[in-house]
CSV table of C-alpha atoms in Angstrom, one decimal:
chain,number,residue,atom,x,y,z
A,261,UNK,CA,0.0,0.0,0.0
A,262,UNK,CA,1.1,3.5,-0.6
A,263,UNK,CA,0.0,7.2,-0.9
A,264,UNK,CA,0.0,9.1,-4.2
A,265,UNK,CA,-1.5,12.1,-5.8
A,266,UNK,CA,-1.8,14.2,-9.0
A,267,UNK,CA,1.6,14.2,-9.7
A,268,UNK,CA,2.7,10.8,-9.5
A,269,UNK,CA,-0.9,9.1,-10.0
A,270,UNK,CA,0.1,8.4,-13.6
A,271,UNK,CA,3.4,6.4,-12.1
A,272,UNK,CA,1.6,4.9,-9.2
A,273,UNK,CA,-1.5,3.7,-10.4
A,274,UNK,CA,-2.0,3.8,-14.1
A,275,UNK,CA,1.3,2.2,-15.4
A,276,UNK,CA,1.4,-0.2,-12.2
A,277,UNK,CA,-2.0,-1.4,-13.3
A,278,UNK,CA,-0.3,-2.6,-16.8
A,279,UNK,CA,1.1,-5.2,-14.6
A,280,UNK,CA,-1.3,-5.8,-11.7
A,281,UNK,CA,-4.5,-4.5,-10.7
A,282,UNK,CA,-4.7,-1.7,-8.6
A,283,UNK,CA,-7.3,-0.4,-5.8
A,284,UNK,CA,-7.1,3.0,-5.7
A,285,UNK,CA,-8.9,4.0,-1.9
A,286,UNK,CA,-10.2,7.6,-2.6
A,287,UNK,CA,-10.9,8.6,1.4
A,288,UNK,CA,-10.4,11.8,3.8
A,289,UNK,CA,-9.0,11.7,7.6
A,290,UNK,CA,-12.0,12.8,8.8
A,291,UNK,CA,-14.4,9.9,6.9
A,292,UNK,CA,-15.3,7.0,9.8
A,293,UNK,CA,-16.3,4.6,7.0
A,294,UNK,CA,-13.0,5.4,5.5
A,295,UNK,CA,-11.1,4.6,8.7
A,296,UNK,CA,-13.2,1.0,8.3
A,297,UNK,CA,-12.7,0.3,5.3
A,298,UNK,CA,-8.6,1.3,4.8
A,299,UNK,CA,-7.5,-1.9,7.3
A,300,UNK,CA,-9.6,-4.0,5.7
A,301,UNK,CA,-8.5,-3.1,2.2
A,302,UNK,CA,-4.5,-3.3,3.8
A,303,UNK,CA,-5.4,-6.8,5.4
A,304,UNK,CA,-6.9,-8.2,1.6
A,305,UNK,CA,-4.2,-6.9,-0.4
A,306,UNK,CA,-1.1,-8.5,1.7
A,307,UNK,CA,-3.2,-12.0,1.3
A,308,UNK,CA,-3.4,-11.8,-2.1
A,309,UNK,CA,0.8,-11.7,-2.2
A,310,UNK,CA,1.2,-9.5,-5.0
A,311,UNK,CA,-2.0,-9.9,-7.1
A,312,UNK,CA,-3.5,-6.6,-6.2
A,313,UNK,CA,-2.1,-3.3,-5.4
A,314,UNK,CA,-3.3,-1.1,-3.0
A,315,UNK,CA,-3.3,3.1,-3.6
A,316,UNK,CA,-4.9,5.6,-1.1
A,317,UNK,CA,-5.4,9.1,-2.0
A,318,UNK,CA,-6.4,11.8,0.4
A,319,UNK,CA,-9.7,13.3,-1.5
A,320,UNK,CA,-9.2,16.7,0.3
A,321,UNK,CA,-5.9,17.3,-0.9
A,322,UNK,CA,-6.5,15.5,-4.2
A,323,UNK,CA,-9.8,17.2,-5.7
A,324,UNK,CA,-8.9,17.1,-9.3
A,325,UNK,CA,-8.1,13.1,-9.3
A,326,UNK,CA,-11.6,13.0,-7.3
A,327,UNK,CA,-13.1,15.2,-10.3
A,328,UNK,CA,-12.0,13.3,-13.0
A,329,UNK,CA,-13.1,9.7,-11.7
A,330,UNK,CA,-16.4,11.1,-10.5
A,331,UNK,CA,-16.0,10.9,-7.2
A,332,UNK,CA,-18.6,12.3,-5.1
A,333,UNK,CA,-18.7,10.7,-1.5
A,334,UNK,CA,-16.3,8.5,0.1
A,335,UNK,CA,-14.8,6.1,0.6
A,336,UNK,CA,-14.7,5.3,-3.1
A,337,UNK,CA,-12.7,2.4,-4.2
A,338,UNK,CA,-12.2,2.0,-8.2
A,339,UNK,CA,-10.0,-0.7,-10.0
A,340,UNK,CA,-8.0,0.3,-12.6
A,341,UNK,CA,-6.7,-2.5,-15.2
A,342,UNK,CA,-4.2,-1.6,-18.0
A,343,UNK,CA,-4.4,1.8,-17.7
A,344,UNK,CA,-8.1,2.1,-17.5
A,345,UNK,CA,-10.6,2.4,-14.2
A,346,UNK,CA,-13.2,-0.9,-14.5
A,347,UNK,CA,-14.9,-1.5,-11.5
A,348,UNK,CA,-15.9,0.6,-8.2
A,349,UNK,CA,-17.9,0.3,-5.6
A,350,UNK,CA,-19.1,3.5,-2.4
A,351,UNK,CA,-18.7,2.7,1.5
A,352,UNK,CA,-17.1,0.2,3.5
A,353,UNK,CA,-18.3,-2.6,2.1
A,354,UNK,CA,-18.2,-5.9,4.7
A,355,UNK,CA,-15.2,-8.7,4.1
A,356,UNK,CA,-17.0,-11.0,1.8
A,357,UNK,CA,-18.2,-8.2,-0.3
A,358,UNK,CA,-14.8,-6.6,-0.8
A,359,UNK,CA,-13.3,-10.4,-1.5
A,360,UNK,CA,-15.9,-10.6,-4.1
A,361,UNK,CA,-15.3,-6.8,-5.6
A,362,UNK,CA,-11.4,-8.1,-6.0
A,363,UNK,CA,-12.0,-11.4,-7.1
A,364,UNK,CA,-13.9,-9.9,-10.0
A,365,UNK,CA,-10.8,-7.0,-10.9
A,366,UNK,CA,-8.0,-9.8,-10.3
A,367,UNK,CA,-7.1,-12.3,-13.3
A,368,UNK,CA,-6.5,-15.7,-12.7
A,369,UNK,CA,-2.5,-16.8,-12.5
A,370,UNK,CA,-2.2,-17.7,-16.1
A,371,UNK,CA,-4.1,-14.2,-17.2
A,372,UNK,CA,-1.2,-12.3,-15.2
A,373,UNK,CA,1.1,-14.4,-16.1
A,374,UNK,CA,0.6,-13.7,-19.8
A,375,UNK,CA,0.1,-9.6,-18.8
A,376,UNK,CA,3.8,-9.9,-17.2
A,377,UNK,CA,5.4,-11.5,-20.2
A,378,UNK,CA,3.4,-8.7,-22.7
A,379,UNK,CA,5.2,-6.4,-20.5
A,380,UNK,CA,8.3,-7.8,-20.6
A,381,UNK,CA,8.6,-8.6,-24.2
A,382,UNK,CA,8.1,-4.6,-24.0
A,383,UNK,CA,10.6,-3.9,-22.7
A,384,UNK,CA,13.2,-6.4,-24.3
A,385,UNK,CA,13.3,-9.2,-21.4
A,386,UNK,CA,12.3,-12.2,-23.0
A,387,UNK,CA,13.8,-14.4,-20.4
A,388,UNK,CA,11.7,-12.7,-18.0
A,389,UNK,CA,8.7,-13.2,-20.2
A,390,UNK,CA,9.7,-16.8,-20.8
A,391,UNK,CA,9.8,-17.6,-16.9
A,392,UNK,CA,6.0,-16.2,-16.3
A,393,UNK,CA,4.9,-18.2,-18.6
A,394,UNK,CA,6.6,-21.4,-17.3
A,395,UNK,CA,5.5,-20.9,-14.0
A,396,UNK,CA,1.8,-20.2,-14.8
A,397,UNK,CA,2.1,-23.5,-17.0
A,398,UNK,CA,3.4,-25.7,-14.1
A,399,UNK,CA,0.5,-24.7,-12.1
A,400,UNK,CA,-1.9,-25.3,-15.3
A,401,UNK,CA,-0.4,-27.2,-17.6
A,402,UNK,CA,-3.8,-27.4,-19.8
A,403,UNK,CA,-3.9,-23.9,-20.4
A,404,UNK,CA,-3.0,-23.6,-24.0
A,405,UNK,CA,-2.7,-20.2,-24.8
A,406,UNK,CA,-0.3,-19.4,-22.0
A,407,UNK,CA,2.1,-22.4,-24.0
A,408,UNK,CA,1.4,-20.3,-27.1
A,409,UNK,CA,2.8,-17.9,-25.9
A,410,UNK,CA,5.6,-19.4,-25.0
A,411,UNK,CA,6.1,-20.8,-27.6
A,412,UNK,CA,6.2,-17.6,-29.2
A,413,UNK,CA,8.8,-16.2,-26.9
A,414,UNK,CA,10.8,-19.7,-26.6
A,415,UNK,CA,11.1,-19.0,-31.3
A,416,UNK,CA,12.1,-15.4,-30.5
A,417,UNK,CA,14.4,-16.6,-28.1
A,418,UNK,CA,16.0,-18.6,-30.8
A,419,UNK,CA,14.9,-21.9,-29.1
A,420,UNK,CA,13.6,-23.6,-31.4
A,421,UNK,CA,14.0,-27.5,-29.9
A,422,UNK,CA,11.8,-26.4,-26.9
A,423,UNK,CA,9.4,-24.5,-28.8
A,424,UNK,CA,8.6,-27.6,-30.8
A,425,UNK,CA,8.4,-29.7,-27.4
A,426,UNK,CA,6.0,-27.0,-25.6
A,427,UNK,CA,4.1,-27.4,-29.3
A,428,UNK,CA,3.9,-31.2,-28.7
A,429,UNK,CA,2.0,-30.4,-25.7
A,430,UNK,CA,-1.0,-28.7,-26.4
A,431,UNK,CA,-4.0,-30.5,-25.7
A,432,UNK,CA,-5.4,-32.8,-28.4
A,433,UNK,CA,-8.5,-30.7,-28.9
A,434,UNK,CA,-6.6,-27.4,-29.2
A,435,UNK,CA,-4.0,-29.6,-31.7
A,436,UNK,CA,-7.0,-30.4,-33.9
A,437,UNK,CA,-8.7,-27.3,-33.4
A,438,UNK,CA,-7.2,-25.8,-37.2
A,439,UNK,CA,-6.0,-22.6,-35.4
A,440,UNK,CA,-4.8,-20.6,-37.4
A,441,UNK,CA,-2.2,-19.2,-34.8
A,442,UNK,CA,-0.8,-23.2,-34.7
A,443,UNK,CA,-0.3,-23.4,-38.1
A,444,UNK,CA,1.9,-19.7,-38.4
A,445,UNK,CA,3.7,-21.3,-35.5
A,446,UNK,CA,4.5,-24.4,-36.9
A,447,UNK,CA,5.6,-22.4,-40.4
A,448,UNK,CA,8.2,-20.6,-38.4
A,449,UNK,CA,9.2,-23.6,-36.2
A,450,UNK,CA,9.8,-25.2,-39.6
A,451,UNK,CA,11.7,-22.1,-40.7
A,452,UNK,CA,14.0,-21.9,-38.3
A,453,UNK,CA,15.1,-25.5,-38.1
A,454,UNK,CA,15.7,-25.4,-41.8
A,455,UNK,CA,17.4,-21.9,-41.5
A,456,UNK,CA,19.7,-23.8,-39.2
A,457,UNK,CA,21.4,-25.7,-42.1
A,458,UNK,CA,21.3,-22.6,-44.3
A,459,UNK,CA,24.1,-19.8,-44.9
A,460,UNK,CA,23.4,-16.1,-44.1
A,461,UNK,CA,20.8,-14.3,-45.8
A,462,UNK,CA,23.7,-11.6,-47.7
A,463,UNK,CA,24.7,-15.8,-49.4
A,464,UNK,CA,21.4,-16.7,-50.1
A,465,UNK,CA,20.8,-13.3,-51.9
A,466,UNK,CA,23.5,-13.6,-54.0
A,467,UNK,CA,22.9,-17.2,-54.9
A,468,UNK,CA,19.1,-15.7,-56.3
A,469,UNK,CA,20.6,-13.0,-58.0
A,470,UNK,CA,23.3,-15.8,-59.8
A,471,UNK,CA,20.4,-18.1,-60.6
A,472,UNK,CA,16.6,-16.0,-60.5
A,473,UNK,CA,15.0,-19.1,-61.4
A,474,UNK,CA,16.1,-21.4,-58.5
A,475,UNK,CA,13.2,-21.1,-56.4
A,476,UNK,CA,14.5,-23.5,-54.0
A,477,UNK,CA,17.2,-20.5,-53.5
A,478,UNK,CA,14.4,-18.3,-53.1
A,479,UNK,CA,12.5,-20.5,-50.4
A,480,UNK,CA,15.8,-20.9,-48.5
A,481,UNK,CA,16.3,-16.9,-48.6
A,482,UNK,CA,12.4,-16.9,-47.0
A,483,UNK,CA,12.8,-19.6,-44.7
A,484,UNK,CA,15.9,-17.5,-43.9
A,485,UNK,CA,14.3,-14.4,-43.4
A,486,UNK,CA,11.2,-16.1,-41.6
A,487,UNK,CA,13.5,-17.5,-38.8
A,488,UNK,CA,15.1,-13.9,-38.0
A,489,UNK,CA,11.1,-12.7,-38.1
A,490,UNK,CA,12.6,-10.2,-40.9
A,491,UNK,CA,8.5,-10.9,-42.2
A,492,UNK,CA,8.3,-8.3,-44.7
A,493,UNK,CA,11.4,-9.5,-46.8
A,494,UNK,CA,10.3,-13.1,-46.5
A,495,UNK,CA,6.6,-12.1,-48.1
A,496,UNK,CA,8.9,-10.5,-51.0
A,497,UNK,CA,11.0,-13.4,-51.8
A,498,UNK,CA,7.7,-16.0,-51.4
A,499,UNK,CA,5.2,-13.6,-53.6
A,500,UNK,CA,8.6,-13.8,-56.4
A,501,UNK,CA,7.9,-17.6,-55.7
A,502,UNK,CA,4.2,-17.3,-56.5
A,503,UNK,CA,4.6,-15.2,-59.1
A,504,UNK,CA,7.4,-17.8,-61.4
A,505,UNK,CA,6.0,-20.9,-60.5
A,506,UNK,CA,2.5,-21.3,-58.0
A,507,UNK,CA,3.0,-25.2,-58.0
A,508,UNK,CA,6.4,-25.2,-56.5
A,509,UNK,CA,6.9,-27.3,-53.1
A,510,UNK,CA,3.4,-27.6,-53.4
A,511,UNK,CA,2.5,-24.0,-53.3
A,512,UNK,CA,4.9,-23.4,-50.8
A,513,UNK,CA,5.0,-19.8,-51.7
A,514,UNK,CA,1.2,-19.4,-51.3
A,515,UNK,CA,1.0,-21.2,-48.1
A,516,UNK,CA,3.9,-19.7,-46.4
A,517,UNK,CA,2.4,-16.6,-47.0
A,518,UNK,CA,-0.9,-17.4,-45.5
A,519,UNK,CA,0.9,-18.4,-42.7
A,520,UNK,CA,2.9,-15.3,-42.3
A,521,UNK,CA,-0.2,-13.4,-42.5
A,522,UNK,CA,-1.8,-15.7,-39.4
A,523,UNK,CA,1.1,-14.7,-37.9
A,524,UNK,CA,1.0,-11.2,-38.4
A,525,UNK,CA,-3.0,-10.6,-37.9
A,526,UNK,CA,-3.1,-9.0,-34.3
A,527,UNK,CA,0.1,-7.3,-34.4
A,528,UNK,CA,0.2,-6.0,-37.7
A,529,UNK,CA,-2.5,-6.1,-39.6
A,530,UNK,CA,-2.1,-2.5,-42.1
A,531,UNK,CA,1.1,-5.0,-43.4
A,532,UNK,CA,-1.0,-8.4,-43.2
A,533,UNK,CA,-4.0,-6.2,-45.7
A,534,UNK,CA,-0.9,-4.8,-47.8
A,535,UNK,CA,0.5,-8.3,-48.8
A,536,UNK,CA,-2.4,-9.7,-48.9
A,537,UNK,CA,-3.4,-7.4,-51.9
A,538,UNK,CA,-0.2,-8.2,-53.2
A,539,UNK,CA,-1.0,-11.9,-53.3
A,540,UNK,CA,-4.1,-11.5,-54.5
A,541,UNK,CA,-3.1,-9.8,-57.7
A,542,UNK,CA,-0.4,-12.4,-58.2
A,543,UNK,CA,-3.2,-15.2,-58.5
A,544,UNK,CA,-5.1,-13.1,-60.5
């Protein structure tokens, strides 16, 4: 638990709750619910070891903050998640209540577990982000996203053995389930272990501009490219694929691109529409 106000609200409370919730206990000296309510709010927060954090601000020394979350009597409580308030509640709610108000605000471990490797992947720490994972995996080991997203991090890491292992794991239903996000992950796992065997890209460029019809040249540049998540300049060297020769390695051009695009979707989808334009007109 700590104080804050205006000045370091946006440190305190918004930027912390990127990472964890936070309560943010809007209350005045004077206020005898206040005075209730503040040890009970201490008492819940240092049980739940870390999954919530606690923020008091004096309301009589803090009337702007109180303006621009609408507070009008106190104590107000309000829950801010990512940056943005999405729960409250007015007065000194009893015990249960209050365990009920934070049960509904806090994520379940693999939910924060994923929030802290977002963050860290941020701010360049993938090893950080690769251990949050793990651990919210070894206390559910069926939660399938969460070992997407590893093995995400685990192919960025350049660890591509254990990505395909943490792959082999997903649950049979998720396995069959034709997500599209398995299939770009696959593709790249595919990529990398065949970029292992392969020379530098600067090689693999000069061996396509000695021979522009050896596609297989091409593929290896993409495959190349692909593995070092350089996306944009493995779309180029597949559509050159598509464009000479749609039945090579069984459209391997085509459906590398597709996969790439999967890949892409949520984090860069003005590229994933550009390409796929471009891939459109090539079939056309």
């Amino acid at each position: 638990m700590n104080d804050t106000n205006l000045a370091s609200f946006d440190a305190d409370v918004l930027a912390v709750s990127h990472q964890v919730p936070v309560l943010v206990d809007f209350w005045a000296p004077w206020c005898g619910p206040c005075n209730v309510l503040g040890p009970l709010l201490e008492k819940l927060e240092a049980e739940a070891q870390g999954r919530i954090r606690l923020v008091k601000i004096n309301a009589d020394e803090n009337a702007q903050l109180c303006a621009e979350y609408g507070v009008r009597s106190l104590p107000t409580v309000v829950a801010f998640v990512d940056g943005e308030p999405v729960d409250q509640f007015v007065g000194a709610l009893p015990e249960g209540q209050l365990r009920a108000f934070i049960d509904r605000v806090v994520p379940n471990p693999a939910e924060m577990a994923r929030r802290v490797a977002r963050q860290a992947l941020q701010e360049g720490k993938p090893e950080v982000a690769r251990d949050a994972l793990q651990a919210a995996l070894a206390l559910d080991p069926a939660h399938d996203d969460v070992r997407l997203d590893l093995v995400d991090v685990l192919l960025g890491m350049g660890d591509v053995a254990s990505a395909r292992t943490e792959l082999t794991l997903l649950s049979p239903r998720t396995a069959a389930s034709g997500d599209a996000r398995i299939a770009a992950l696959n593709t790249r796992i595919a990529a990398a272990e065949q970029a292992s065997h392969l020379p530098p890209a600067q090689a693999l460029l000069a061996r396509v501009a000695a021979e522009p019809d050896n596609l297989q040249a091409r593929l290896d540049l993409a495959n190349r490219y692909l593995a070092d998540r350089a996306y944009e300049p493995a779309l180029q060297a597949l559509l050159d694929i598509v464009q000479r020769d749609r039945t090579f390695g069984d459209d391997a051009g085509r459906k590398s691109m597709l996969a790439i695009f999967d890949a892409l979707s949520e984090t860069d989808p003005a590229t994933v529409a550009a390409w796929r334009r471009k891939l459109s007109a090539a079939l056309n």
